[in-house]
Short mmCIF file of C-alpha atoms in Angstrom, two decimals:
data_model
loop_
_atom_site.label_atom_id
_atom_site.label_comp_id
_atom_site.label_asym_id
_atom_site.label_seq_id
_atom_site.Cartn_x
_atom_site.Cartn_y
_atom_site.Cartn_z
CA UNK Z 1 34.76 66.44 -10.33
CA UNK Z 2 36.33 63.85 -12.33
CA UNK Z 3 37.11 61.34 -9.72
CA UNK Z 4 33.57 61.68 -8.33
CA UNK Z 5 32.21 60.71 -11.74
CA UNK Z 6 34.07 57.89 -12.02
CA UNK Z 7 33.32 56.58 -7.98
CA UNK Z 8 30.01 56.87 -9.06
CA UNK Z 9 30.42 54.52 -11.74
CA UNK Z 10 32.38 52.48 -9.85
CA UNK Z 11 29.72 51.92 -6.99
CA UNK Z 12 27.20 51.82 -9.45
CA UNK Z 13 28.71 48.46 -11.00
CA UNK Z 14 29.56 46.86 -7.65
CA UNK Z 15 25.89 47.38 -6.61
CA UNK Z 16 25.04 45.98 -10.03
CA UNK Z 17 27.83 42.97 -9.37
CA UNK Z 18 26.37 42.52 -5.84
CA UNK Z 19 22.44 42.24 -6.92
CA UNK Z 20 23.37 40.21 -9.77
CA UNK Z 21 25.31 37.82 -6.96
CA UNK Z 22 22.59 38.24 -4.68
CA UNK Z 23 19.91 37.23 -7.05
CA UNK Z 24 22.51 33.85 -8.51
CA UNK Z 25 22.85 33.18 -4.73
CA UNK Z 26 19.13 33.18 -4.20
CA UNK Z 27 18.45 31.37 -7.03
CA UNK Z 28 20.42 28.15 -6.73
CA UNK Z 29 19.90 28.19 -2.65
CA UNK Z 30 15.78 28.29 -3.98
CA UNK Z 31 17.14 25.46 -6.36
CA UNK Z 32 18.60 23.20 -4.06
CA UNK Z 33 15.87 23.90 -1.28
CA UNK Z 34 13.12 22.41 -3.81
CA UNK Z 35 15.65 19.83 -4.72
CA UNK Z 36 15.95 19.08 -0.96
CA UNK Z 37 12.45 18.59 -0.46
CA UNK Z 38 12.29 16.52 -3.62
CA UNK Z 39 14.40 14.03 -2.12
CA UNK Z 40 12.13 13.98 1.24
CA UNK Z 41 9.30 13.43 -1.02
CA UNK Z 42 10.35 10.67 -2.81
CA UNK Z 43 12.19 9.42 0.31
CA UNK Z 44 8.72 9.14 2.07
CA UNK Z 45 7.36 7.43 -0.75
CA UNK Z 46 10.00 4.41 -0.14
CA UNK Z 47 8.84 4.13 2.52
CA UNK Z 48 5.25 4.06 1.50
CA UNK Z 49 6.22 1.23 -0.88
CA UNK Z 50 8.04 -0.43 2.01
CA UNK Z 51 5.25 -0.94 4.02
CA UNK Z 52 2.75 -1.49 1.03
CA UNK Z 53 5.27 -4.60 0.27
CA UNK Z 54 4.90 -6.05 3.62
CA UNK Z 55 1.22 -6.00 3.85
CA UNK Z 56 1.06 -7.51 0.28
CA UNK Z 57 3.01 -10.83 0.97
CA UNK Z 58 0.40 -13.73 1.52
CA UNK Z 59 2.75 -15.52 4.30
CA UNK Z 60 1.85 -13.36 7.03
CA UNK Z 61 3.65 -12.35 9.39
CA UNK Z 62 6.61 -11.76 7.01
CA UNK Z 63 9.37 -13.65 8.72
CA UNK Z 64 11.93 -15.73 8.89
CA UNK Z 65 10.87 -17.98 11.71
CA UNK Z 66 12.38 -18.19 15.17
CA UNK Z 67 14.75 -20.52 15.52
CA UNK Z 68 14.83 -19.38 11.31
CA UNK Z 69 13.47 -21.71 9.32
CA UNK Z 70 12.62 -19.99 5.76
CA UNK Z 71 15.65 -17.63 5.59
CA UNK Z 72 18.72 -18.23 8.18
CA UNK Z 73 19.11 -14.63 9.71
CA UNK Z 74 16.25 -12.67 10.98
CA UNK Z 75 16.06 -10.06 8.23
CA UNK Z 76 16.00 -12.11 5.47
CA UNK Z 77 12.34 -12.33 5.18
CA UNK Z 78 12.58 -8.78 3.63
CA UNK Z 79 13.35 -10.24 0.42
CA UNK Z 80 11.75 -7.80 -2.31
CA UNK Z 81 12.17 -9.42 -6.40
CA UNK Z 82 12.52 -8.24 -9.43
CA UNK Z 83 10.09 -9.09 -11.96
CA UNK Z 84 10.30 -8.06 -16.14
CA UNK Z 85 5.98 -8.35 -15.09
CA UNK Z 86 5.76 -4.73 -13.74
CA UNK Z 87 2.64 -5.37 -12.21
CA UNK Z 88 4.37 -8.01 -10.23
CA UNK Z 89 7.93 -6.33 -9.87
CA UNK Z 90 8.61 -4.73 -6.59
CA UNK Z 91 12.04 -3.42 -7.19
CA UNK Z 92 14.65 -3.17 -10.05
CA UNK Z 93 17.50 -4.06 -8.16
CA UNK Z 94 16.88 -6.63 -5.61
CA UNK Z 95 20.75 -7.02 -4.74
CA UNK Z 96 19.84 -3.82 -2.73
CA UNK Z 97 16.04 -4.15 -1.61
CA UNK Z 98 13.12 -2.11 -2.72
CA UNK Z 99 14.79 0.29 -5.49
CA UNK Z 100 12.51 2.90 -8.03
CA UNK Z 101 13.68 5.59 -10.09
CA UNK Z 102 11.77 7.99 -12.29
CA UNK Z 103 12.39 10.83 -14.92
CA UNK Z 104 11.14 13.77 -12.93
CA UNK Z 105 10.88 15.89 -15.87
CA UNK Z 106 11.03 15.03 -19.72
CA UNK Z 107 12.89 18.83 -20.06
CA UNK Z 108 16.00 17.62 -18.53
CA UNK Z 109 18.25 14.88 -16.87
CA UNK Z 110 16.81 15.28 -12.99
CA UNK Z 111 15.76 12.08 -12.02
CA UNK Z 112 15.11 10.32 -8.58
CA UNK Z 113 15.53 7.64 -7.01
CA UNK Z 114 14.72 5.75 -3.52
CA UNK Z 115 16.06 3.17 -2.13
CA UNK Z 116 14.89 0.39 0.91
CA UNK Z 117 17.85 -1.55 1.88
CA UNK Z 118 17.71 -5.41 2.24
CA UNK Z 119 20.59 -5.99 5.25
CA UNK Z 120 22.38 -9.35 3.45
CA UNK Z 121 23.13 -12.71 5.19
CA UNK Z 122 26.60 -12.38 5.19
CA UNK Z 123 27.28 -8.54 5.24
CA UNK Z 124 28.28 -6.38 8.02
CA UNK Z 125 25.45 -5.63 9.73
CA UNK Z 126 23.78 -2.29 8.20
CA UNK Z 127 21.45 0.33 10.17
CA UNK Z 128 20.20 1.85 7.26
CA UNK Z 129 18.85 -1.18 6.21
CA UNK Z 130 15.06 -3.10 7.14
CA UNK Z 131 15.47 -5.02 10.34
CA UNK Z 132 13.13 -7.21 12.56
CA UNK Z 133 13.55 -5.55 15.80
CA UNK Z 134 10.81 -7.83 17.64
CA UNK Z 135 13.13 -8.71 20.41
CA UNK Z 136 13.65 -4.96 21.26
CA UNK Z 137 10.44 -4.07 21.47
CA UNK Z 138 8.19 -6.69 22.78
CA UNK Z 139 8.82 -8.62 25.83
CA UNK Z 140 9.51 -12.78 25.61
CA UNK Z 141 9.36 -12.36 21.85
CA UNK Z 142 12.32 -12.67 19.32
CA UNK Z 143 13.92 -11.40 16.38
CA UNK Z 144 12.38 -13.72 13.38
CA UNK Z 145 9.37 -13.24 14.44
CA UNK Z 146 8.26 -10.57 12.37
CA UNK Z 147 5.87 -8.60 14.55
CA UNK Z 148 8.10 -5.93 14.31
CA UNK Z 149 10.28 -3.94 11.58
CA UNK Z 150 12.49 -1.09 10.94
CA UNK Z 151 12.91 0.69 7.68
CA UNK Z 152 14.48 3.42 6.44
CA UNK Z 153 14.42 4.66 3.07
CA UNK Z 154 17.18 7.02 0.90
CA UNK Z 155 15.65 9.59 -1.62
CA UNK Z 156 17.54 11.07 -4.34
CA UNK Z 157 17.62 13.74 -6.75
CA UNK Z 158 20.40 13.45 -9.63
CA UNK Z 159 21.57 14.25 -12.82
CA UNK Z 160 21.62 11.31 -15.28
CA UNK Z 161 24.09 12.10 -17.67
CA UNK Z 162 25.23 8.76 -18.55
CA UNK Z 163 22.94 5.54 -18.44
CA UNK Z 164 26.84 3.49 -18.38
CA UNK Z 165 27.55 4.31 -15.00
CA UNK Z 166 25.83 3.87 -11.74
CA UNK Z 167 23.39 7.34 -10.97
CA UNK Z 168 26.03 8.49 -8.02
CA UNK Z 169 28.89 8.35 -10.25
CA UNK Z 170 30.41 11.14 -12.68
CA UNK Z 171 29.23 12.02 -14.58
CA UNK Z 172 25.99 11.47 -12.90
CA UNK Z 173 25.72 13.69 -10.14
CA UNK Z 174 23.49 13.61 -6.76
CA UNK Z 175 21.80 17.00 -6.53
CA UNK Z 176 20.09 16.27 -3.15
CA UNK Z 177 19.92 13.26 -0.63
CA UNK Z 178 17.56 12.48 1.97
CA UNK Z 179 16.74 9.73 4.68
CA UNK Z 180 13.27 9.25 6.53
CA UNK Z 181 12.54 6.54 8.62
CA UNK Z 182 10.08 4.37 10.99
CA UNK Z 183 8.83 1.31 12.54
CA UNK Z 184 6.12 -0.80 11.18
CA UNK Z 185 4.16 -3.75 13.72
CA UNK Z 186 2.03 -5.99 13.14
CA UNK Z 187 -1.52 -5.90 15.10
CA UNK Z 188 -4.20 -8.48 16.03
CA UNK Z 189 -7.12 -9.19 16.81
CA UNK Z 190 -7.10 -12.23 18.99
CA UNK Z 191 -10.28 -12.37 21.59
CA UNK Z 192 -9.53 -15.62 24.31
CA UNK Z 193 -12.57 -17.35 23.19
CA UNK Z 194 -15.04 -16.97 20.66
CA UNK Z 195 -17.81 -15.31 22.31
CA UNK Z 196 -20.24 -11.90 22.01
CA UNK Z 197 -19.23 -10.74 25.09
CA UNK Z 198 -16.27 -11.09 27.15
CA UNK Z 199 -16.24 -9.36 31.11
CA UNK Z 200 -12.78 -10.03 33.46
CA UNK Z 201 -15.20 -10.56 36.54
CA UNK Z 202 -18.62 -11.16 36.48
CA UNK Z 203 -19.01 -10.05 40.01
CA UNK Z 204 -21.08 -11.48 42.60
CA UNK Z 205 -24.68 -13.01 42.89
CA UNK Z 206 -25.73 -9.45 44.86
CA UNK Z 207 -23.29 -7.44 42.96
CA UNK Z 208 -22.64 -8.61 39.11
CA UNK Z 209 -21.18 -6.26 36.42
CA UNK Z 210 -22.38 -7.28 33.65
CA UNK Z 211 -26.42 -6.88 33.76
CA UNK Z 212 -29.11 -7.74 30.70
CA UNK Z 213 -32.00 -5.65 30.87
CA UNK Z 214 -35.38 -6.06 29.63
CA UNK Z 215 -35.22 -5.77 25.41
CA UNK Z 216 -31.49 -6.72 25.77
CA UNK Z 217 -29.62 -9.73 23.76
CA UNK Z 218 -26.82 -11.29 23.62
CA UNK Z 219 -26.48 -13.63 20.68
CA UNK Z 220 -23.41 -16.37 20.62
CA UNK Z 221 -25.08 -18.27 17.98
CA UNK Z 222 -22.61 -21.43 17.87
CA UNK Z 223 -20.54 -20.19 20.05
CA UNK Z 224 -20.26 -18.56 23.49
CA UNK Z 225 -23.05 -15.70 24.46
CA UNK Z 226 -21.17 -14.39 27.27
CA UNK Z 227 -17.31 -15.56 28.68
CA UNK Z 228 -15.73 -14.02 31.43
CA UNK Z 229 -12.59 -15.30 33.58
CA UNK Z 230 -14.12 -15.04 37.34
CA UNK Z 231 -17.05 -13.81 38.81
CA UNK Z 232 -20.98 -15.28 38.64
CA UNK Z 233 -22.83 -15.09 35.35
CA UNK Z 234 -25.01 -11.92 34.19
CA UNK Z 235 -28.10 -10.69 36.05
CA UNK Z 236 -30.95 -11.13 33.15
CA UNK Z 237 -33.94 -9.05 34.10
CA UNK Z 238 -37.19 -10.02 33.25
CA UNK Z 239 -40.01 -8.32 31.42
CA UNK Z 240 -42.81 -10.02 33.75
CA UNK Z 241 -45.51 -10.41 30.70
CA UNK Z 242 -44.96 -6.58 30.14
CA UNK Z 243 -46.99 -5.76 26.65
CA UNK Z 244 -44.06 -5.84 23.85
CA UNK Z 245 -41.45 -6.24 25.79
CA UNK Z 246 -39.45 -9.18 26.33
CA UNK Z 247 -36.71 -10.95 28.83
CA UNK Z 248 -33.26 -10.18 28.57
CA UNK Z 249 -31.80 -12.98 26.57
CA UNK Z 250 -27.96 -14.32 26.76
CA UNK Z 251 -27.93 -17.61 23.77
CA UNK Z 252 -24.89 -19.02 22.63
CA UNK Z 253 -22.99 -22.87 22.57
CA UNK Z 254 -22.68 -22.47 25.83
CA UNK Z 255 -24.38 -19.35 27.39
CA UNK Z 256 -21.81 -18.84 29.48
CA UNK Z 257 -18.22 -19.81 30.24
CA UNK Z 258 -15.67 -19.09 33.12
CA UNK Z 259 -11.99 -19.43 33.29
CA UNK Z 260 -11.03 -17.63 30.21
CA UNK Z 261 -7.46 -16.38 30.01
CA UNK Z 262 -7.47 -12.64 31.09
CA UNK Z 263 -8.20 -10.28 27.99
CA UNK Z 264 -5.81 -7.61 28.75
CA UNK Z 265 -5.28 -5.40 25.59
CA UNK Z 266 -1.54 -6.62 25.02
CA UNK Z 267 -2.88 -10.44 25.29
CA UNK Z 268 -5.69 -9.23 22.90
CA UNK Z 269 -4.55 -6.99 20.39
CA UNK Z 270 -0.63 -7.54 21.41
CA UNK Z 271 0.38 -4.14 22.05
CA UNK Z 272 -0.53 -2.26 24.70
CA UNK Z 273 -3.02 0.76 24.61
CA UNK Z 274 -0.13 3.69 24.58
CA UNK Z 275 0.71 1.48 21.51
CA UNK Z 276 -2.39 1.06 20.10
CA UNK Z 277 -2.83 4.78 19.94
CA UNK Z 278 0.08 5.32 18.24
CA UNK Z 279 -1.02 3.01 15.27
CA UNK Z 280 -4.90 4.58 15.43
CA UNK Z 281 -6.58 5.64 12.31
CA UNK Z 282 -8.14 8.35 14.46
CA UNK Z 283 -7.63 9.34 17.74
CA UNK Z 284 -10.21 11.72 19.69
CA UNK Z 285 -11.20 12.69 22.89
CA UNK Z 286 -14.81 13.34 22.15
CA UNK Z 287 -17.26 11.83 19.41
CA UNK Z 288 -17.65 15.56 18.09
CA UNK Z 289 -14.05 15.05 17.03
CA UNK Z 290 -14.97 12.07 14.58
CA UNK Z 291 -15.66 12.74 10.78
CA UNK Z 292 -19.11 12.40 10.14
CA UNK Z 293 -19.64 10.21 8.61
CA UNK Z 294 -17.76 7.43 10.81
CA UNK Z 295 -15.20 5.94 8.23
CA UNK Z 296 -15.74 2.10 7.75
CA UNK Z 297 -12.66 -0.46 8.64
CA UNK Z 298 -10.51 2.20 10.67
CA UNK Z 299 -8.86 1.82 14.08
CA UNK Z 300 -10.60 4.64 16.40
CA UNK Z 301 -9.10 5.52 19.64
CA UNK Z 302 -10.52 7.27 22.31
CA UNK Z 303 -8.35 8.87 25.04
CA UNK Z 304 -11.01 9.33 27.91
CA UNK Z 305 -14.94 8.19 27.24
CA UNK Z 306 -16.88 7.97 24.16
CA UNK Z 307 -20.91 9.02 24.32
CA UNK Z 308 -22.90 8.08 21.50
CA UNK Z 309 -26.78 9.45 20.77
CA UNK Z 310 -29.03 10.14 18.07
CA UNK Z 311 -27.14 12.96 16.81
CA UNK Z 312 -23.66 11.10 16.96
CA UNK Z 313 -24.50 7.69 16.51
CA UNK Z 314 -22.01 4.72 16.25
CA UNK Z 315 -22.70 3.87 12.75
CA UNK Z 316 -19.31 2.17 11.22
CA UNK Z 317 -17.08 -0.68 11.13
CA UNK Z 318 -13.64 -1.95 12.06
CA UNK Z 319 -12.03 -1.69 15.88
CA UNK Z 320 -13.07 0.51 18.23
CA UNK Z 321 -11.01 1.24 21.34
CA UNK Z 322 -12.24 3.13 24.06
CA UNK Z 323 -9.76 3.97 27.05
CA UNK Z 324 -12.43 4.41 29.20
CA UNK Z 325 -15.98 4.09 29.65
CA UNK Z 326 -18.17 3.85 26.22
CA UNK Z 327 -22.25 5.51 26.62
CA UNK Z 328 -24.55 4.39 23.49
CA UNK Z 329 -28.13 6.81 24.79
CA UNK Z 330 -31.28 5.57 24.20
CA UNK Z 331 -32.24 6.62 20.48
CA UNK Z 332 -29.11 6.42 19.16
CA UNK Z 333 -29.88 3.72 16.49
CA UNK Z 334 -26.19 2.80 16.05
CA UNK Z 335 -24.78 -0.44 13.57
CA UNK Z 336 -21.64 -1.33 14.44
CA UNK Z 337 -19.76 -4.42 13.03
CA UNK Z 338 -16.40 -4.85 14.25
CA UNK Z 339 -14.58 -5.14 17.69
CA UNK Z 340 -14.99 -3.28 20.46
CA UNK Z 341 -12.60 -2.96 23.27
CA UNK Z 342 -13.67 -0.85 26.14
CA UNK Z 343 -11.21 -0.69 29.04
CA UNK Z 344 -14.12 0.17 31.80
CA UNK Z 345 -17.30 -0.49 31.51
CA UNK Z 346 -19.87 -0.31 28.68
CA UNK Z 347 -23.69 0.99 28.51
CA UNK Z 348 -25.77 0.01 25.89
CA UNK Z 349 -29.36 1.89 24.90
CA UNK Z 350 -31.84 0.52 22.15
CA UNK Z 351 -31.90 0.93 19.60
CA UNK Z 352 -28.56 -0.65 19.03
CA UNK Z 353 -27.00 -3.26 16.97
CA UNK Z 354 -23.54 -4.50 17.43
CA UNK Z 355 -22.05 -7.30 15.39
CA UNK Z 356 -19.08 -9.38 15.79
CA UNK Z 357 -17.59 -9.09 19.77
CA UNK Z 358 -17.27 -6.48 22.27
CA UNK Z 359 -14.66 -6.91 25.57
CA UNK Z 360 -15.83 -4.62 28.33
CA UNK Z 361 -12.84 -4.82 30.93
CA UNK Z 362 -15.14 -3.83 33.67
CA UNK Z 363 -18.96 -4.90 32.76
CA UNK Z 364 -21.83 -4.73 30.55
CA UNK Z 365 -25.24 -2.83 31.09
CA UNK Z 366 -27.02 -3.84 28.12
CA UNK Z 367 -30.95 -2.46 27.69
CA UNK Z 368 -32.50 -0.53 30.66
CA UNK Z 369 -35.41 -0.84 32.22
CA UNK Z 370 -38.19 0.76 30.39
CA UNK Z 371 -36.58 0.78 26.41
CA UNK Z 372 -37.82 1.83 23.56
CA UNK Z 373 -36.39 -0.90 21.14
CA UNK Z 374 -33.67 -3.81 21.23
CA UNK Z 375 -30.37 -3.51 21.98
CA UNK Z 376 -27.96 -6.66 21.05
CA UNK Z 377 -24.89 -7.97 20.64
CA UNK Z 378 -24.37 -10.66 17.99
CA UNK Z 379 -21.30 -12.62 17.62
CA UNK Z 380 -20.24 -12.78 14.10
CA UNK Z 381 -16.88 -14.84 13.04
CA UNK Z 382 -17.00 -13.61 9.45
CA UNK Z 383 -16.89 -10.18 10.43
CA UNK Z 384 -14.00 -10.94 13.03
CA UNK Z 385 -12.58 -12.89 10.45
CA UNK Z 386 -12.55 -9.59 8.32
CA UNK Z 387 -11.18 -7.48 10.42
CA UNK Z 388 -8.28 -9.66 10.83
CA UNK Z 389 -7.47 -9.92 7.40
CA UNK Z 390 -8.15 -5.95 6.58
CA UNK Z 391 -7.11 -4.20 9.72
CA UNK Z 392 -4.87 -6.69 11.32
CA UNK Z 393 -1.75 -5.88 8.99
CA UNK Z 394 1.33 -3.93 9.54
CA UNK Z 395 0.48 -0.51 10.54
CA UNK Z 396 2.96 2.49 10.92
CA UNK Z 397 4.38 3.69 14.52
CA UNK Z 398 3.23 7.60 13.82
CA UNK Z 399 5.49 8.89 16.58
CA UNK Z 400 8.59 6.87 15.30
CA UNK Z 401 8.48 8.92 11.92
CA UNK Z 402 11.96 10.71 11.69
CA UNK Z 403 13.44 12.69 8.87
CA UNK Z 404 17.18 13.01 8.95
CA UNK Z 405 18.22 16.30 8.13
CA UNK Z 406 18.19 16.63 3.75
CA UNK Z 407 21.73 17.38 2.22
CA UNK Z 408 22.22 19.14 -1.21
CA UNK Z 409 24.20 17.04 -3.04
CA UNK Z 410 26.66 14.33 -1.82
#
């Protein structure tokens, strides 16, 4: 009887031991998970610094020239300073690159850190650090360049012990490290002429693709009303004295013009569309997919046709790319100012306002015969001009987002 009293104890405070090591275990693995995602956190926000930095730099694109000419290695245009102006300080340690660090809690030592490499002039070459990778990604162009860049960012989590030594070295101690990186490229918008309208070929005489009905305009202002690189000019219907209704109208410095280079996306926008997607503020398959309402200055992307009416109306601004055929119905009232880039063909209902320029690979049906209102197309060069300064920037690669796996402390 004895010896089972005291087993009983005995199991008693191994369970007891065991729980207690159980809940210690669970405790510090809880610990260094939320330190782990700490570090991803501040990780990602390197790199939302990085590409902040590169869209902030007047000289644009940022690079180093090709043969170099500002710095003399390709990478060197990634050249982040420090600055005792924090409002103009982009790093505090530009021997490195971009480099924060922050007190993540005034109860303890935890701090974090991230860090953007700068790969040196003279060092061993570094794949951690921001590179121009141009040449690897875009045919005939070359590192220099700047059109496109590679960065990866570090995030830490540490214990800062001791201000008198670096943050990963005792007694400082890294808690949790993490990596994330991506690709960042620069986009354009770069029409072959200035003109409303651009078609590849206008057709024939019996057969033209690009047609301006009755109540339809097309509005070049100083510059060209409709540009295409073969093919005859539109077919502009006439309203024969109809009551209110007038002759579809193509104006510009010239009308028309032939012999344009061929406004492929890449030559346009210089990537091509499976890029473009990939760098899309939005990308849908139907306009019931959109936000309503339409966000001004984004990229949109449709994958397949976009149809417009009265209860989805194109009402918005910035580039619109359409990887198909793109429907505005009669009533739809839609504003857009912006670019459009349809990769078919393009119909166009009054009421309907589009300012800046519109490329429709295929043709142009502008107005039909019996509208209701106007439907135009207005050339606009400060709105171009716009977009090109706000939406023409380095923009993020979404599918070349990695995270390399988080590590507890190093």
């Amino acid at each position: 009887m004895f010896v089972a009293i005291i087993l009983f104890f005995a199991i008693l405070i191994i369970l007891a031991t065991g729980v207690q090591r159980i809940t210690t275990s669970f405790k510090e693995t809880k610990y260094q998970l939320n330190a782990i995602a700490e570090a991803e956190n501040i990780a990602r926000a390197g790199l939302v610094d990085a590409v902040s930095w590169f869209r902030r730099q007047k000289s644009q694109p940022v690079a180093s020239g090709y043969p170099p000419i500002k710095y003399s290695w390709p990478d060197g245009a990634f050249d982040p300073k420090y600055n005792t102006n924090p409002s103009k300080c982009d790093t505090i340690d530009e021997s490195i690159g971009i480099v924060k660090q922050y007190k993540l809690s005034e109860n303890n030592n935890i701090w974090v850190r991230y860090e953007v490499r700068r790969q040196q002039e003279l060092a061993i070459y570094d794949p951690n650090a921001v590179h121009d990778i141009t040449a690897q990604r875009i045919f005939d162009k070359q590192n220099g360049e700047g059109l496109l860049w590679s960065i990866v960012s570090f995030g830490y989590v540490y214990n800062y012990v001791s201000t008198a030594t670096p943050f990963n070295i005792a007694p400082n101690k890294i808690i949790a490290k993490a990596q994330v990186s991506t690709e960042i490229r620069r986009m354009y918008v770069n029409p072959p002429v200035e003109s409303a309208y651009i078609v590849k070929d206008g057709g024939t005489a019996i057969s033209p693709t690009v047609i301006i009905n009755i109540n339809g305009k097309v509005i070049g202002g100083n510059n060209i009303g409709c540009g295409r690189v073969v093919g005859e000019i539109p077919l502009i219907k006439s309203a024969g004295g109809a009551f209110q209704l007038k002759d579809g109208e193509v104006s510009g410095n010239p009308k028309f013009q032939s012999g344009l280079d061929d406004p492929t996306v890449n030559y346009v926008l210089g990537v091509s569309s499976s890029e473009l997607k990939l760098l899309s503020d939005y990308i849908v398959n139907n306009v019931n997919d959109l936000p309503d309402p339409l966000p001004d200055m984004s990229l949109i992307f449709f994958e397949g046709d976009a149809n417009f009416s009265s209860t989805k109306p194109l009402r918005s601004s910035g580039i619109l790319f359409v990887n198909g055929n793109l429907n505005i119905a009669e009533g739809s009232n839609s504003n857009y100012s912006g670019f459009i880039y349809v990769l078919k063909k393009a119909i166009i209902n009054p009421p309907c306002l589009i300012s800046g320029c519109v490329i429709a690979y295929d043709g142009l049906v502008l107005s039909n015969p019996s509208p209701s209102d106007i439907a135009e197309i207005d050339y606009d060069s400060s709105i171009i001009e716009i977009i090109r300064q706000r939406m023409g920037h380095y923009r993020e690669n979404k599918s070349l987002f990695r995270v390399f796996k988080p590590m507890p402390g190093l």
